[in-house]
Short mmCIF file of C-alpha atoms in Angstrom, two decimals:
data_model
loop_
_atom_site.label_atom_id
_atom_site.label_comp_id
_atom_site.label_asym_id
_atom_site.label_seq_id
_atom_site.Cartn_x
_atom_site.Cartn_y
_atom_site.Cartn_z
CA UNK A 1 2.32 6.66 -25.93
CA UNK A 2 1.22 8.54 -22.82
CA UNK A 3 2.50 11.93 -23.95
CA UNK A 4 4.52 12.24 -20.74
CA UNK A 5 8.24 12.73 -21.20
CA UNK A 6 11.05 12.70 -18.67
CA UNK A 7 14.68 13.76 -18.84
CA UNK A 8 17.32 12.63 -18.55
CA UNK A 9 16.82 8.92 -19.23
CA UNK A 10 19.77 7.86 -17.12
CA UNK A 11 21.92 9.69 -14.62
CA UNK A 12 24.92 8.78 -12.47
CA UNK A 13 25.76 10.86 -9.42
CA UNK A 14 27.93 10.49 -6.34
CA UNK A 15 26.89 10.67 -2.71
CA UNK A 16 26.28 14.18 -1.45
CA UNK A 17 25.54 15.64 -4.86
CA UNK A 18 22.28 17.23 -5.93
CA UNK A 19 20.10 16.21 -8.88
CA UNK A 20 17.20 17.70 -10.83
CA UNK A 21 14.85 15.51 -12.84
CA UNK A 22 12.30 16.88 -15.29
CA UNK A 23 8.86 15.88 -16.48
CA UNK A 24 6.52 17.33 -19.06
CA UNK A 25 3.11 16.40 -20.35
CA UNK A 26 2.02 17.11 -23.91
CA UNK A 27 -1.59 17.27 -22.80
CA UNK A 28 -0.92 19.85 -20.10
CA UNK A 29 -2.42 17.92 -17.19
CA UNK A 30 -2.53 20.18 -14.14
CA UNK A 31 -1.80 17.43 -11.62
CA UNK A 32 1.50 15.58 -11.55
CA UNK A 33 2.80 13.01 -9.10
CA UNK A 34 6.34 11.76 -8.58
CA UNK A 35 7.19 8.21 -7.57
CA UNK A 36 10.38 6.40 -6.62
CA UNK A 37 10.65 2.78 -7.72
CA UNK A 38 13.51 0.73 -6.30
CA UNK A 39 14.49 -2.42 -8.14
CA UNK A 40 11.92 -5.18 -7.70
CA UNK A 41 9.49 -3.01 -5.76
CA UNK A 42 6.36 -1.03 -6.45
CA UNK A 43 6.44 2.73 -7.01
CA UNK A 44 6.51 4.76 -3.79
CA UNK A 45 4.60 8.06 -3.78
CA UNK A 46 6.91 11.04 -3.20
CA UNK A 47 4.55 14.00 -3.69
CA UNK A 48 1.90 15.49 -5.92
CA UNK A 49 1.57 18.95 -7.43
CA UNK A 50 -1.65 20.62 -8.48
CA UNK A 51 -1.61 24.04 -10.12
CA UNK A 52 1.95 24.72 -8.94
CA UNK A 53 1.26 23.85 -5.28
CA UNK A 54 2.32 20.70 -3.40
CA UNK A 55 -0.88 18.77 -2.80
CA UNK A 56 0.16 15.72 -0.80
CA UNK A 57 3.41 14.12 0.24
CA UNK A 58 4.58 10.60 1.01
CA UNK A 59 7.16 9.50 3.57
CA UNK A 60 10.15 11.18 2.00
CA UNK A 61 12.54 13.62 3.75
CA UNK A 62 12.62 17.34 2.94
CA UNK A 63 15.71 16.91 0.77
CA UNK A 64 13.21 15.67 -1.84
CA UNK A 65 11.54 18.77 -3.21
CA UNK A 66 9.62 19.70 -6.31
CA UNK A 67 8.31 22.42 -8.52
CA UNK A 68 5.51 22.69 -11.00
CA UNK A 69 5.55 25.44 -13.60
CA UNK A 70 2.68 27.40 -15.21
CA UNK A 71 2.90 25.15 -18.28
CA UNK A 72 2.44 22.19 -15.87
CA UNK A 73 5.90 20.78 -16.46
CA UNK A 74 7.53 19.65 -13.26
CA UNK A 75 10.88 19.09 -11.54
CA UNK A 76 12.01 16.77 -8.80
CA UNK A 77 15.07 17.92 -6.86
CA UNK A 78 17.01 15.70 -4.52
CA UNK A 79 19.74 17.17 -2.33
CA UNK A 80 22.53 15.40 -0.48
CA UNK A 81 22.14 12.19 -2.47
CA UNK A 82 22.46 8.89 -0.62
CA UNK A 83 23.21 5.44 -2.02
CA UNK A 84 19.61 4.35 -1.27
CA UNK A 85 18.33 7.07 -3.60
CA UNK A 86 19.37 4.86 -6.53
CA UNK A 87 16.08 4.02 -8.23
CA UNK A 88 13.80 4.66 -11.18
CA UNK A 89 12.01 7.98 -10.74
CA UNK A 90 8.63 8.18 -12.40
CA UNK A 91 6.35 11.10 -12.92
CA UNK A 92 2.68 10.61 -13.63
CA UNK A 93 0.23 13.09 -15.08
CA UNK A 94 -3.21 12.62 -13.63
CA UNK A 95 -6.13 12.28 -15.97
CA UNK A 96 -9.75 12.05 -14.86
CA UNK A 97 -9.67 8.38 -13.89
CA UNK A 98 -6.10 7.31 -14.55
CA UNK A 99 -2.46 8.26 -14.31
CA UNK A 100 -0.20 8.50 -17.33
CA UNK A 101 3.34 7.53 -16.42
CA UNK A 102 6.43 8.77 -18.15
CA UNK A 103 9.27 6.40 -19.08
CA UNK A 104 11.22 7.34 -15.95
CA UNK A 105 14.73 8.47 -15.09
CA UNK A 106 17.12 5.80 -13.86
CA UNK A 107 19.29 7.40 -11.15
CA UNK A 108 22.41 5.64 -9.90
CA UNK A 109 24.19 7.03 -6.85
CA UNK A 110 27.76 5.84 -6.37
CA UNK B 1 1.04 3.81 7.82
CA UNK B 2 -1.20 2.49 5.11
CA UNK B 3 -0.01 -0.65 3.38
CA UNK B 4 -1.12 -2.43 0.24
CA UNK B 5 -0.04 -6.03 -0.11
CA UNK B 6 -0.32 -8.29 -3.13
CA UNK B 7 -0.16 -12.04 -3.41
CA UNK B 8 1.41 -13.99 -4.87
CA UNK B 9 4.75 -12.25 -5.33
CA UNK B 10 5.58 -14.43 -8.35
CA UNK B 11 3.50 -16.69 -10.57
CA UNK B 12 4.65 -18.94 -13.38
CA UNK B 13 1.90 -20.39 -15.57
CA UNK B 14 1.72 -22.38 -18.76
CA UNK B 15 0.28 -20.49 -21.69
CA UNK B 16 -3.47 -21.01 -21.68
CA UNK B 17 -3.77 -21.33 -17.90
CA UNK B 18 -5.61 -18.77 -15.79
CA UNK B 19 -3.92 -16.31 -13.41
CA UNK B 20 -5.17 -14.32 -10.43
CA UNK B 21 -3.46 -11.70 -8.27
CA UNK B 22 -4.96 -10.40 -5.03
CA UNK B 23 -4.56 -6.99 -3.48
CA UNK B 24 -5.27 -6.15 0.18
CA UNK B 25 -5.20 -2.75 1.83
CA UNK B 26 -4.86 -2.09 5.54
CA UNK B 27 -7.34 0.78 5.21
CA UNK B 28 -10.50 1.54 3.24
CA UNK B 29 -9.80 2.91 -0.22
CA UNK B 30 -11.65 5.57 -2.16
CA UNK B 31 -10.74 3.83 -5.42
CA UNK B 32 -8.22 1.37 -6.78
CA UNK B 33 -6.28 1.32 -10.02
CA UNK B 34 -4.45 -1.54 -11.72
CA UNK B 35 -1.26 -1.19 -13.73
CA UNK B 36 0.94 -3.48 -15.82
CA UNK B 37 4.68 -2.94 -16.02
CA UNK B 38 6.76 -4.82 -18.54
CA UNK B 39 10.42 -5.53 -17.70
CA UNK B 40 12.40 -2.34 -18.25
CA UNK B 41 9.23 -0.33 -18.80
CA UNK B 42 6.97 1.96 -16.84
CA UNK B 43 3.55 1.29 -15.30
CA UNK B 44 0.72 1.34 -17.84
CA UNK B 45 -2.79 2.03 -16.61
CA UNK B 46 -5.28 -0.82 -17.01
CA UNK B 47 -8.42 0.19 -15.12
CA UNK B 48 -9.92 2.08 -12.18
CA UNK B 49 -12.55 0.70 -9.82
CA UNK B 50 -14.55 3.02 -7.59
CA UNK B 51 -17.72 1.35 -6.35
CA UNK B 52 -18.00 -1.26 -3.63
CA UNK B 53 -18.37 -4.73 -5.19
CA UNK B 54 -17.62 -3.41 -8.68
CA UNK B 55 -16.63 -5.87 -11.40
CA UNK B 56 -15.17 -4.77 -14.73
CA UNK B 57 -13.99 -6.83 -17.70
CA UNK B 58 -11.50 -6.06 -20.43
CA UNK B 59 -11.37 -8.95 -22.89
CA UNK B 60 -9.59 -11.72 -20.93
CA UNK B 61 -9.05 -9.56 -17.82
CA UNK B 62 -11.60 -9.36 -14.98
CA UNK B 63 -11.18 -6.86 -12.16
CA UNK B 64 -13.08 -6.89 -8.85
CA UNK B 65 -13.30 -4.42 -5.98
CA UNK B 66 -14.31 -5.85 -2.62
CA UNK B 67 -17.49 -4.93 -0.78
CA UNK B 68 -15.52 -3.29 2.02
CA UNK B 69 -13.29 -1.46 -0.51
CA UNK B 70 -10.18 -2.91 1.11
CA UNK B 71 -9.34 -5.63 -1.39
CA UNK B 72 -9.30 -6.22 -5.11
CA UNK B 73 -8.37 -8.88 -7.60
CA UNK B 74 -7.28 -9.21 -11.20
CA UNK B 75 -8.02 -12.43 -13.05
CA UNK B 76 -6.63 -13.27 -16.47
CA UNK B 77 -8.28 -16.07 -18.41
CA UNK B 78 -6.21 -18.21 -20.78
CA UNK B 79 -2.92 -16.38 -20.39
CA UNK B 80 -0.78 -15.51 -23.39
CA UNK B 81 2.94 -14.76 -23.60
CA UNK B 82 2.06 -11.09 -24.08
CA UNK B 83 0.64 -11.05 -20.54
CA UNK B 84 4.17 -11.28 -19.09
CA UNK B 85 5.01 -8.47 -16.68
CA UNK B 86 4.40 -7.22 -13.17
CA UNK B 87 0.87 -6.29 -12.17
CA UNK B 88 0.41 -3.60 -9.54
CA UNK B 89 -2.66 -2.42 -7.75
CA UNK B 90 -2.63 1.17 -6.48
CA UNK B 91 -5.06 2.31 -3.85
CA UNK B 92 -6.07 5.92 -3.36
CA UNK B 93 -6.38 7.15 0.19
CA UNK B 94 -9.46 9.02 1.25
CA UNK B 95 -7.46 12.12 2.11
CA UNK B 96 -8.57 14.02 -0.95
CA UNK B 97 -5.13 14.32 -2.49
CA UNK B 98 -5.56 11.02 -4.31
CA UNK B 99 -2.16 9.88 -3.14
CA UNK B 100 -1.81 6.41 -4.62
CA UNK B 101 -0.19 3.66 -2.58
CA UNK B 102 1.12 0.95 -4.85
CA UNK B 103 1.01 -2.69 -3.93
CA UNK B 104 4.03 -4.92 -3.84
CA UNK B 105 3.23 -6.31 -7.28
CA UNK B 106 2.85 -9.78 -8.75
CA UNK B 107 5.36 -10.81 -11.38
CA UNK B 108 3.78 -13.05 -14.00
CA UNK B 109 5.78 -15.36 -16.22
CA UNK B 110 3.99 -17.26 -18.98
CA UNK B 111 5.68 -20.36 -20.34
CA UNK B 112 4.95 -21.17 -23.99
#
């Protein structure tokens, strides 16, 4: 067990809707990254948060936004959902030399 | 933009055979990590390599980081059915944010 939890496990939304995904780390790691993993592909880096500030961003549009809270839990918000947003969303808490991934949230956009 | 490619995309081996996956980055990496993802699961960290030419072993797994820090490999000796899954390399850029770019992955199937 990595100690990283994500909620919800599965989610179904329709195009145009907004979604919030959550991530928490039992160990209180101060750096968290979010990834999008489409079926059959590797995880794609969305962004990283360090001490509540965005600390790096991948090639994702502004409708993907995030928050990190003082307890180091984190949220990923996606506005104006598109069909291509259907994927497994993973958060990863960064340790000294490794990343601890949560089980992911499977998002389906209809 | 930076790309990390892995070959092969798929590999089927008989149990007991060896397996190797190769990872190539279009740019120099500050470090590289390897992950294993079982079907329906999430990536699980295996190892991190930092130094040029570094070689690390974990039981039947041998990891190498190239001299130019642009390529890496994972070799599994005498595969077992428990080795089934997709192996990803993830390279960190040198930007300081440690943004990890994942490779395309190699899906390993082990036939008993």
